[in-house]
GROMACS .gro file of C-alpha atoms in nm:
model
  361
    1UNK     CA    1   1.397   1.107   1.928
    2UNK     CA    2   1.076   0.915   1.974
    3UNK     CA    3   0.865   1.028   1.707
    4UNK     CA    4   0.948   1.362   1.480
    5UNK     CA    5   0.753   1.706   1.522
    6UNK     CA    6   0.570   1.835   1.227
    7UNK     CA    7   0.662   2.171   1.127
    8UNK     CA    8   0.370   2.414   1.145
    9UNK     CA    9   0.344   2.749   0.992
   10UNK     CA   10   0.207   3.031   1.208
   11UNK     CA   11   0.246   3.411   1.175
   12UNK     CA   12   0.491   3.398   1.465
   13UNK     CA   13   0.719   3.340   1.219
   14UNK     CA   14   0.714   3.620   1.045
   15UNK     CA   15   0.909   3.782   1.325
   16UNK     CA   16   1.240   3.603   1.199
   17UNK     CA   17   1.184   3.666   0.849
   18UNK     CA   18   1.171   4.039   0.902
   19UNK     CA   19   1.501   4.007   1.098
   20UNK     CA   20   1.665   3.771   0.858
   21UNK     CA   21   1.547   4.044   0.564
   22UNK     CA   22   1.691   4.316   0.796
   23UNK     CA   23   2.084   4.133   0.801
   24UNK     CA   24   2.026   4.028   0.418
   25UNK     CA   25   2.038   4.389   0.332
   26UNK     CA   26   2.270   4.474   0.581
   27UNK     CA   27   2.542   4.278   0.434
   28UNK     CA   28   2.461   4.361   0.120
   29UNK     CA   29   2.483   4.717   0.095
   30UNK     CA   30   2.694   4.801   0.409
   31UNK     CA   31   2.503   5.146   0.444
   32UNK     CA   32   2.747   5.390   0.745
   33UNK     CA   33   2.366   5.423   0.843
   34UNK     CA   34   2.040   5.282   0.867
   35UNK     CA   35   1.770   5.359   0.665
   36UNK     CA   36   1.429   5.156   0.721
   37UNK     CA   37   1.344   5.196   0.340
   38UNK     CA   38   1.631   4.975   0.260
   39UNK     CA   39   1.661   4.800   0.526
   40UNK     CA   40   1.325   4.665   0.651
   41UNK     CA   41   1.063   4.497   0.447
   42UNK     CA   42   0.802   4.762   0.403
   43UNK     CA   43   0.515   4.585   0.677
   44UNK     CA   44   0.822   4.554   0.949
   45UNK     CA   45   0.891   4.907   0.993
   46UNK     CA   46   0.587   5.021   1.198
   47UNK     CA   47   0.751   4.704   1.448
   48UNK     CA   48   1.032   4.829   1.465
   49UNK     CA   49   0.979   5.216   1.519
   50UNK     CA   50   0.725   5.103   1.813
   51UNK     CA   51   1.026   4.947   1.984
   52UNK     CA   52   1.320   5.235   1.961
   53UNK     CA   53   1.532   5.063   2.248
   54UNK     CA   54   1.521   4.663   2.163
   55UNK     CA   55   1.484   4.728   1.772
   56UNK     CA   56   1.555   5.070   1.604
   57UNK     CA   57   1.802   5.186   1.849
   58UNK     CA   58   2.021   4.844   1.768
   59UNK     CA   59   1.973   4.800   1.477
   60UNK     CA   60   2.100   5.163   1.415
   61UNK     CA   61   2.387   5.029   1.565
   62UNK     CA   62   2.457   4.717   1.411
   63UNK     CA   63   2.444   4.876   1.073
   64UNK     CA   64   2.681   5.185   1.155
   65UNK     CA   65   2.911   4.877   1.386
   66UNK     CA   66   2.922   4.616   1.112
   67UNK     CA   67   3.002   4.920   0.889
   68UNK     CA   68   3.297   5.009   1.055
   69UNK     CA   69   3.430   4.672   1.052
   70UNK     CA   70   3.752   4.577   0.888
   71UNK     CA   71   3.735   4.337   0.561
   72UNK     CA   72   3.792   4.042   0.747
   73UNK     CA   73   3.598   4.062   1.000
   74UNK     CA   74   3.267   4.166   0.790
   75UNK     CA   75   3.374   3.790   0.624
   76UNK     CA   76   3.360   3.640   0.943
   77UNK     CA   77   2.977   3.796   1.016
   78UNK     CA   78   2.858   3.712   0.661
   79UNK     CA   79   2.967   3.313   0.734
   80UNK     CA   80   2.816   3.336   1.058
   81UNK     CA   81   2.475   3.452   0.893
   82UNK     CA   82   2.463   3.222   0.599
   83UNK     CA   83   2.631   2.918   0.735
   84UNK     CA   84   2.343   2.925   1.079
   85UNK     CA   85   2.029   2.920   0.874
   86UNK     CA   86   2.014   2.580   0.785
   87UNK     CA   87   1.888   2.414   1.091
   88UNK     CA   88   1.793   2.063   0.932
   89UNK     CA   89   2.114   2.060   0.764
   90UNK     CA   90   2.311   2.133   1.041
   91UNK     CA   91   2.150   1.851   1.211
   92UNK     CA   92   2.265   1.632   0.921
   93UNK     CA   93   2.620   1.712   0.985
   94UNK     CA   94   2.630   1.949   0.682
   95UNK     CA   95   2.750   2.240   0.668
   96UNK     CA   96   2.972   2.482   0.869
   97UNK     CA   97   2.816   2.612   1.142
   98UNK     CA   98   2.967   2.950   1.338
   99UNK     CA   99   2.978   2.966   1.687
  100UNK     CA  100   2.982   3.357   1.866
  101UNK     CA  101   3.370   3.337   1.899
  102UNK     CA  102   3.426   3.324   1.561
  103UNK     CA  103   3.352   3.682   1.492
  104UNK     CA  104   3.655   3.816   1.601
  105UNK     CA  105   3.549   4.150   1.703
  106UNK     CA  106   3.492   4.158   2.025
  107UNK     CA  107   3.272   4.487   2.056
  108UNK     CA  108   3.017   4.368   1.707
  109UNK     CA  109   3.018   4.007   1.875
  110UNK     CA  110   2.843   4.162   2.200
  111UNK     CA  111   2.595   4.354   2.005
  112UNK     CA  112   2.504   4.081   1.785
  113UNK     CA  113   2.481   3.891   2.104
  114UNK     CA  114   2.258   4.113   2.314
  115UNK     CA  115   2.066   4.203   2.030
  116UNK     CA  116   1.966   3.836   2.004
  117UNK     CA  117   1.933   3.722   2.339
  118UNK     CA  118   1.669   4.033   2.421
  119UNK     CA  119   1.462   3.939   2.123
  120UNK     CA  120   1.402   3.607   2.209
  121UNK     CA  121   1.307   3.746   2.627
  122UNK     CA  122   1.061   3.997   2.449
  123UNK     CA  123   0.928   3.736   2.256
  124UNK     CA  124   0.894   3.438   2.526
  125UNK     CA  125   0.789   3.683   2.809
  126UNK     CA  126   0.405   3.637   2.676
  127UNK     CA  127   0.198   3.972   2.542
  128UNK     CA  128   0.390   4.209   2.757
  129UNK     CA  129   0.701   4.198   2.652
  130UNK     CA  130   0.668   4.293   2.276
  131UNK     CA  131   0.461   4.633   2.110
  132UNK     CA  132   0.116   4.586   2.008
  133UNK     CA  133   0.247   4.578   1.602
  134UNK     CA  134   0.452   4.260   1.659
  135UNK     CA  135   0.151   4.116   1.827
  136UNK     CA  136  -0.065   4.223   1.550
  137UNK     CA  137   0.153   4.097   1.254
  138UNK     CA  138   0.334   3.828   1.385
  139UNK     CA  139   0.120   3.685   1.679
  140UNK     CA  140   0.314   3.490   2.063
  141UNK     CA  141   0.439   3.272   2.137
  142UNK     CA  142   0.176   3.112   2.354
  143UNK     CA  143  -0.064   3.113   2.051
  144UNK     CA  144   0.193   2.907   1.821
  145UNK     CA  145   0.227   2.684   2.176
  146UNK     CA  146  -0.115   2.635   2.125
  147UNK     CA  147  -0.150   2.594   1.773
  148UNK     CA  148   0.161   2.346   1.767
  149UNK     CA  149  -0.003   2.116   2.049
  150UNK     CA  150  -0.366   2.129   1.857
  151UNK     CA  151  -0.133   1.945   1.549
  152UNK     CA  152  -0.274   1.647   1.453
  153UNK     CA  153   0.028   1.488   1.525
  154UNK     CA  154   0.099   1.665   1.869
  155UNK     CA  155  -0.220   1.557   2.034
  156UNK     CA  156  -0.203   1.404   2.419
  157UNK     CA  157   0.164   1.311   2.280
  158UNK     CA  158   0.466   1.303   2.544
  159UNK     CA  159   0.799   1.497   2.499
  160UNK     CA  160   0.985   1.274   2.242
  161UNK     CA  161   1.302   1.406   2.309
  162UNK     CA  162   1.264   1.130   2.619
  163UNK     CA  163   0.948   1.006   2.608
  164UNK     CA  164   0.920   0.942   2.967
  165UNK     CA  165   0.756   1.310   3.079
  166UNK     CA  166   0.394   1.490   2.928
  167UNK     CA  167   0.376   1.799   2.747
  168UNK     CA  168   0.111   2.055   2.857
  169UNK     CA  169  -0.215   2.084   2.644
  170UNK     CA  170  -0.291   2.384   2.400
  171UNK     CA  171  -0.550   2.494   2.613
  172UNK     CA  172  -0.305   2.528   2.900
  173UNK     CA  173  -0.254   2.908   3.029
  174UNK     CA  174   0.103   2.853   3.072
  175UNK     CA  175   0.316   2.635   2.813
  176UNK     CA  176   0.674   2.381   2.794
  177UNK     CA  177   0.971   2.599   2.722
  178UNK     CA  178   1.127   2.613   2.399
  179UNK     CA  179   1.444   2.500   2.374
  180UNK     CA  180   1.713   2.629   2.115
  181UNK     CA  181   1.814   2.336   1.937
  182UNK     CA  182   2.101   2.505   1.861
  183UNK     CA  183   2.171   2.706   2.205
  184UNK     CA  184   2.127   3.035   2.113
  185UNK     CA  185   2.423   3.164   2.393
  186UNK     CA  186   2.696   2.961   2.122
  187UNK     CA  187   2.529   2.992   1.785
  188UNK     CA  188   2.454   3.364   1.651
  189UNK     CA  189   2.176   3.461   1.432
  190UNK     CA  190   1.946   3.160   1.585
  191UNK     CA  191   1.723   3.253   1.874
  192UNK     CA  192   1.406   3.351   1.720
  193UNK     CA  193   1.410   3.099   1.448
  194UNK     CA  194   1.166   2.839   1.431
  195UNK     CA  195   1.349   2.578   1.243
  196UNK     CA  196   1.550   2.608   1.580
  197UNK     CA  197   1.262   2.645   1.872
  198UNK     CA  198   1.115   2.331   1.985
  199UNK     CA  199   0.909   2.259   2.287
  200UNK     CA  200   1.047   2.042   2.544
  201UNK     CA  201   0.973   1.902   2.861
  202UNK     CA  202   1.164   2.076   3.194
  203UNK     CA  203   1.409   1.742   3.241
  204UNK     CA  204   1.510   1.745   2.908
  205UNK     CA  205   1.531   2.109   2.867
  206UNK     CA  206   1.676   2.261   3.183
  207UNK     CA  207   1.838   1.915   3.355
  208UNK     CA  208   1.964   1.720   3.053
  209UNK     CA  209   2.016   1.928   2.742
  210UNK     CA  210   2.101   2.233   2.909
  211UNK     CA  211   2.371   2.432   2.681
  212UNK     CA  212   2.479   2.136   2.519
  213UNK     CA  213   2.682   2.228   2.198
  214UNK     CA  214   2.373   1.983   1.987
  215UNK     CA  215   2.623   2.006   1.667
  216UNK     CA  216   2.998   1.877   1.832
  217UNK     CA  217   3.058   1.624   2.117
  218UNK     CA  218   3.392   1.836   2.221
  219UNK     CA  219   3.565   1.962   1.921
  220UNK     CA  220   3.399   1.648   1.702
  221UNK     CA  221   3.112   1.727   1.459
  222UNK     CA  222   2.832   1.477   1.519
  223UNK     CA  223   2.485   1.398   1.322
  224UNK     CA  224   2.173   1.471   1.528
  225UNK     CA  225   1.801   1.462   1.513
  226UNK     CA  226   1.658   1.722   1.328
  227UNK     CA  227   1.327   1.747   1.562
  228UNK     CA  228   1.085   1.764   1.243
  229UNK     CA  229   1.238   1.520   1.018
  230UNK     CA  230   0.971   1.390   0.856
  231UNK     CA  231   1.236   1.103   0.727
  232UNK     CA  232   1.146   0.839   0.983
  233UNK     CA  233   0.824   0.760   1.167
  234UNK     CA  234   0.661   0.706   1.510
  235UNK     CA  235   0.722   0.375   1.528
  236UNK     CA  236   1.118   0.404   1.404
  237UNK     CA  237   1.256   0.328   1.769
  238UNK     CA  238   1.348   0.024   1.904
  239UNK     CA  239   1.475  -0.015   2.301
  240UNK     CA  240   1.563  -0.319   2.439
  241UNK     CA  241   1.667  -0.408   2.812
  242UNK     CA  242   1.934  -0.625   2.853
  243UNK     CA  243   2.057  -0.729   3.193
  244UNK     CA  244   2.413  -0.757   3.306
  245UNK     CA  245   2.365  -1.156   3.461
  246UNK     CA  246   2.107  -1.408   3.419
  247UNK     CA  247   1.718  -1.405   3.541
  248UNK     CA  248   1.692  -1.605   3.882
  249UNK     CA  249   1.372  -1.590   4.028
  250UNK     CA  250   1.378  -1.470   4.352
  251UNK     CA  251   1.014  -1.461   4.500
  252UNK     CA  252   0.902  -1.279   4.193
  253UNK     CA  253   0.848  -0.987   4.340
  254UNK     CA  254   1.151  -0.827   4.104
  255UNK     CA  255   1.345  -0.987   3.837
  256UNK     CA  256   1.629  -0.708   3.806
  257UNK     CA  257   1.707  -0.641   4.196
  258UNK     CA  258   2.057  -0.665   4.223
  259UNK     CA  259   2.140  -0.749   3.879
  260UNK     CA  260   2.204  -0.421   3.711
  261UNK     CA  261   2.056  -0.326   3.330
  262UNK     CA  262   2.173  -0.181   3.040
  263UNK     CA  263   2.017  -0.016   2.753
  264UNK     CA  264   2.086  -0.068   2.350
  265UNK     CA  265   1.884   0.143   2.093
  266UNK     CA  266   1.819   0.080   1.689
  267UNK     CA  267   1.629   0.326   1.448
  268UNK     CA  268   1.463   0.079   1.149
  269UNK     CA  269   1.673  -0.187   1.269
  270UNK     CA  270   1.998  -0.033   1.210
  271UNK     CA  271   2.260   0.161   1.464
  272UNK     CA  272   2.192   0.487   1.384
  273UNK     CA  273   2.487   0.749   1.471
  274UNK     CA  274   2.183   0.979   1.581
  275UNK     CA  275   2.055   0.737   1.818
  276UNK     CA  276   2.472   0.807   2.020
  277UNK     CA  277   2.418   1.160   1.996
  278UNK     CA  278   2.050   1.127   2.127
  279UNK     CA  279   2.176   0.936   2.429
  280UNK     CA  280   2.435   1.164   2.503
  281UNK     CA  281   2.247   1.507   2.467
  282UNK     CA  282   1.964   1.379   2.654
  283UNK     CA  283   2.097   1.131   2.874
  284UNK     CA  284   1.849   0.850   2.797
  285UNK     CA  285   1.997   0.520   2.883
  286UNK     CA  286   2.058   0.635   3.215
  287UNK     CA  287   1.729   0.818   3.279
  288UNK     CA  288   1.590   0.491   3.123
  289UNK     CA  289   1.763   0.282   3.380
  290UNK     CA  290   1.685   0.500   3.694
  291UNK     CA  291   1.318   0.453   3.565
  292UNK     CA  292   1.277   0.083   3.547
  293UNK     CA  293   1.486   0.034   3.855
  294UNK     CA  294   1.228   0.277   4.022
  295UNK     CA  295   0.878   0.132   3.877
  296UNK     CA  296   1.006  -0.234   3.816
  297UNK     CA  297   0.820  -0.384   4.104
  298UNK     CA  298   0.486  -0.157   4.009
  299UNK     CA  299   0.532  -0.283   3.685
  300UNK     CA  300   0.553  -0.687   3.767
  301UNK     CA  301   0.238  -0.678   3.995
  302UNK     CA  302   0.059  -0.492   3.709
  303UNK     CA  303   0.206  -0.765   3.452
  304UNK     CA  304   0.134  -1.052   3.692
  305UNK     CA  305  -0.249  -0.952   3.744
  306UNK     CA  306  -0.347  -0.850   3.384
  307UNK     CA  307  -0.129  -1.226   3.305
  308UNK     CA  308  -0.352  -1.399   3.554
  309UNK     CA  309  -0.696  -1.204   3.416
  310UNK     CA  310  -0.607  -1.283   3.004
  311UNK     CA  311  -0.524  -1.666   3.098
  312UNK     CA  312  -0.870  -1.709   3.286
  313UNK     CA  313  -1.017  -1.600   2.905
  314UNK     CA  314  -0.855  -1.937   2.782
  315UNK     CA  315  -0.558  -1.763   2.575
  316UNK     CA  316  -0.224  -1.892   2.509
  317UNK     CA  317   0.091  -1.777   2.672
  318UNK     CA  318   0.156  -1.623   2.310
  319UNK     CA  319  -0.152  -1.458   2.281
  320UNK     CA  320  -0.103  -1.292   2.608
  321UNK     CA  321   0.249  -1.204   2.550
  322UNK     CA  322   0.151  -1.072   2.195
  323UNK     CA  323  -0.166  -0.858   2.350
  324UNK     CA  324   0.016  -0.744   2.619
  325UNK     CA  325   0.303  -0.592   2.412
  326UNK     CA  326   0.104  -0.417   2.131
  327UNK     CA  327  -0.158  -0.243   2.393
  328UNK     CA  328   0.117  -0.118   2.523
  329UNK     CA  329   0.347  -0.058   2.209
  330UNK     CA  330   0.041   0.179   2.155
  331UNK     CA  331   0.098   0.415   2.445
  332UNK     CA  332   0.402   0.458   2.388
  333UNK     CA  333   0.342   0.808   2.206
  334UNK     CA  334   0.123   0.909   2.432
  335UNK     CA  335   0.204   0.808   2.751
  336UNK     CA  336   0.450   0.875   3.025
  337UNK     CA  337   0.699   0.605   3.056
  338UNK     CA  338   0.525   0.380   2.879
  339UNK     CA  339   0.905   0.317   2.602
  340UNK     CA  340   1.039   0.164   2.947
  341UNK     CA  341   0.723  -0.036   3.057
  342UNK     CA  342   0.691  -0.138   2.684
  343UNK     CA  343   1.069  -0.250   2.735
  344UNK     CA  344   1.077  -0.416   3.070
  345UNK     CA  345   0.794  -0.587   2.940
  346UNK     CA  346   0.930  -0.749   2.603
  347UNK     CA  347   1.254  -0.872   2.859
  348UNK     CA  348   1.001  -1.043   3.141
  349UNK     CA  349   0.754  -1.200   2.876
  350UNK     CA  350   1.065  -1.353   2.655
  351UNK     CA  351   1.229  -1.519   2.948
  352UNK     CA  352   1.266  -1.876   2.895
  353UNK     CA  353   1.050  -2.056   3.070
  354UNK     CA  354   0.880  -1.775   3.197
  355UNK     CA  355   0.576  -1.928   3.129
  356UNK     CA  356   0.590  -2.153   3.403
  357UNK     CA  357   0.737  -1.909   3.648
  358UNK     CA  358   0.453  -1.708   3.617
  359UNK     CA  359   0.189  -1.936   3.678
  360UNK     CA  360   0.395  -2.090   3.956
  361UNK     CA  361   0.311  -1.755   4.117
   0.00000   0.00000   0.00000
């Protein structure tokens, strides 16, 4: 990731805690039938008797379902619930996570499953597709969108699962999509919580990330991001171009055509396993190669005419390299593209002799 999210606590969340309370006790006592005074927390009843279909009716049947289940199988449902709570440890590699095919029953799985999938609809599809109570006590999702982007931290700041593409403001009517860090199709018990839900730009969401398993690369656990670590900081990442042959000018008007790029990444200086799993999720390197290839030329006229402008003040060559590089080590968080720009232009501007190329232009 480019920079981490911070965490922010909004009554939307109260949602999941009610649910999470509602499978706590459902485990526990394994009741043949529900009963909302053991059940529910006392404030998520009147939510859940306004909704009879998505909630009361389903949840009548997940407790008289799980119920019914054999010993084993009620095993298999417990580790799915406790082992998937732990988002940020999950992400660390900890853990055990439980994907839906590990509850064996096929007929609980499905319920479970649907049960899931249409919260997270009622929730996402804005005011109209929840009751007026869940509204009332646990807010939408547009107003944590909006609350989340008015963060400090979040402020005119670009996706940073790519950091080439903008996220939309708080005060836009429509909002980025959450994406379930853990896809919420593979992992049960997942889709409405928050630990899990992070906004994301549409390329990295939908094109990129897609279902991608975020915990195993095939059958192999990996480490990931945990998208609000608050271990490392804004300025953690470090990408550096390196071309497959040697510079030869060629007119200057490009000093990549032909040559073919690649694309190395360190977090604090060090090879960080994330920084694989990051790539591959996400598709960076290649995303980050399509993009200088595309804007390279752009990029050199821009460099070659704020060059020229600096070096009529009377500075250096390392003054100009040095101002050049931290304006735009600046935008980085906050705008589009500006990792790649920031890298094409630490490759140009430590060419040897590229000093006298450029003024030769």
């Amino acid at each position: 990731m480019i920079y981490p999210y911070k965490y922010i606590v909004h009554p939307i969340q109260n949602f999941h805690k009610g649910i999470v309370f509602f499978f706590k006790q459902l485990l526990a006592l394994d009741l043949s039938v529900y009963d909302e005074n053991q059940h529910l927390e006392k404030w998520f009843r009147p939510l859940v008797n306004k909704s009879p279909a998505a909630l009361l009716g389903e949840m009548s049947k997940i407790v008289t379902a799980y119920h019914n289940l054999k010993d084993f199988e009620k095993k298999e449902v417990i580790e799915a619930f406790e082992n998937n709570q732990n988002i940020k440890e999950i992400c660390k590699g900890n853990g055990n996570p439980k994907k839906y095919n590990h509850i064996s029953n096929e007929a609980f799985r499905l319920l479970i499953d649907n049960f899931f999938a249409s919260l997270w609809l009622r929730l996402a599809n804005k005011e109209d597709g929840v009751n007026a109570k869940v509204i009332e006590k646990c807010s939408t999702i547009m107003s944590h969108f909006s609350d989340f982007r008015k963060h400090p931290n979040h402020i005119t700041r670009i996706c940073p699962f790519c950091g080439l593409n903008g996220l939309k403001p708080s005060f836009s009517p429509t909002r980025n999509s959450y994406d379930h860090y853990l896809p919420k199709a593979q992992y049960p018990f997942v889709s409405v919580n928050f630990e899990n839900l992070v906004p994301m730009c549409h390329d990295c969401n939908s094109d990129e990330k897609g279902t991608d398993d975020t915990p195993f690369n095939g059958n192999v656990r990996r480490i990931v991001y945990y998208p609000y670590c608050d271990s490392f900081s804004d300025e953690h990442l470090d990408v550096v171009l390196s071309p497959k042959s040697e510079y030869k000018p060629d007119g200057y008007s490009t000093f990549l055509k032909d040559v073919g790029v690649d694309y190395y990444f360190t977090s604090n200086g060090i090879d960080d396993n994330r920084l694989k799993s990051w790539d591959s999720i996400f598709r960076v390197k290649g995303r980050y190669i399509e993009i200088v290839s595309d804007y390279e030329s752009i990029w050199f006229q821009d460099l070659l005419s704020e060059y020229q402008t600096l070096k009529e003040t009377g500075r250096t060559f390392v003054e100009i390299k040095d101002k050049l590089i931290k304006d735009m080590q600046k935008e980085v968080v906050r705008t589009e593209r500006a990792i790649v720009h920031l890298s094409y232009l630490k490759y140009v501007l430590n060419i040897e002799d590229i000093e006298e190329d450029l003024d030769s232009v």
